[in-house]
């Protein structure tokens, strides 16, 4: 049965869509994105008026991590759930990386989200709401199904497809509705993204840091050489 969203949720979704639609056509960061957080902030009152039952204000944003926090090597990746190169990286590089280095305790992995558009922000919001134990599983599902939802222009079609993915990860409709209408969480996420990407000088996705040194997109064999060099130090 096709899910029917309430008028209240539709209005909340459209308000957020208007606030964060950036219209970017490439996967390089644009200086115009620096105004994204302030634009979201300006919609907070309107968001509350159409969704009075939205959850309480989110004031902190947890780091998304996998692996041994005491590992000698830390990988930090900046990626967007709507970036095709990021989807390819997670298919061809992240999967073997996790099996060989993260699960074995050799490497700690940190995911830093980048938001190019409303679809990517909504997807990341839902993945975070799934909880730390399910975040990476749901984000993998979203990367794998990226072509289905990432570049749709109809916000209702996007949220409908995202909800289907959330259900596959064990979320219920109430959880997803509440999460994706949380403008406070959206503001915190966008501000963290803006601050982190500016601090680290990130200009495209995926961008990889290995023990603090920045690299661009690469094949798994190339990354292995870097990791083995760091582990041998």
Tab-separated table of N, CA and C in Angstrom, residues 58 122 164 192:
chain	number	residue	atom	x	y	z
A	58	UNK	N	17.604	19.529	18.899
A	58	UNK	CA	18.830	18.759	18.931
A	58	UNK	C	19.998	19.726	19.056
A	122	UNK	N	18.013	15.061	3.694
A	122	UNK	CA	16.940	14.206	4.213
A	122	UNK	C	17.438	12.780	4.441
A	164	UNK	N	10.730	4.035	2.421
A	164	UNK	CA	10.801	2.606	2.109
A	164	UNK	C	12.154	2.031	2.518
A	192	UNK	N	27.384	21.831	11.353
A	192	UNK	CA	28.545	20.961	11.574
A	192	UNK	C	29.255	20.670	10.261
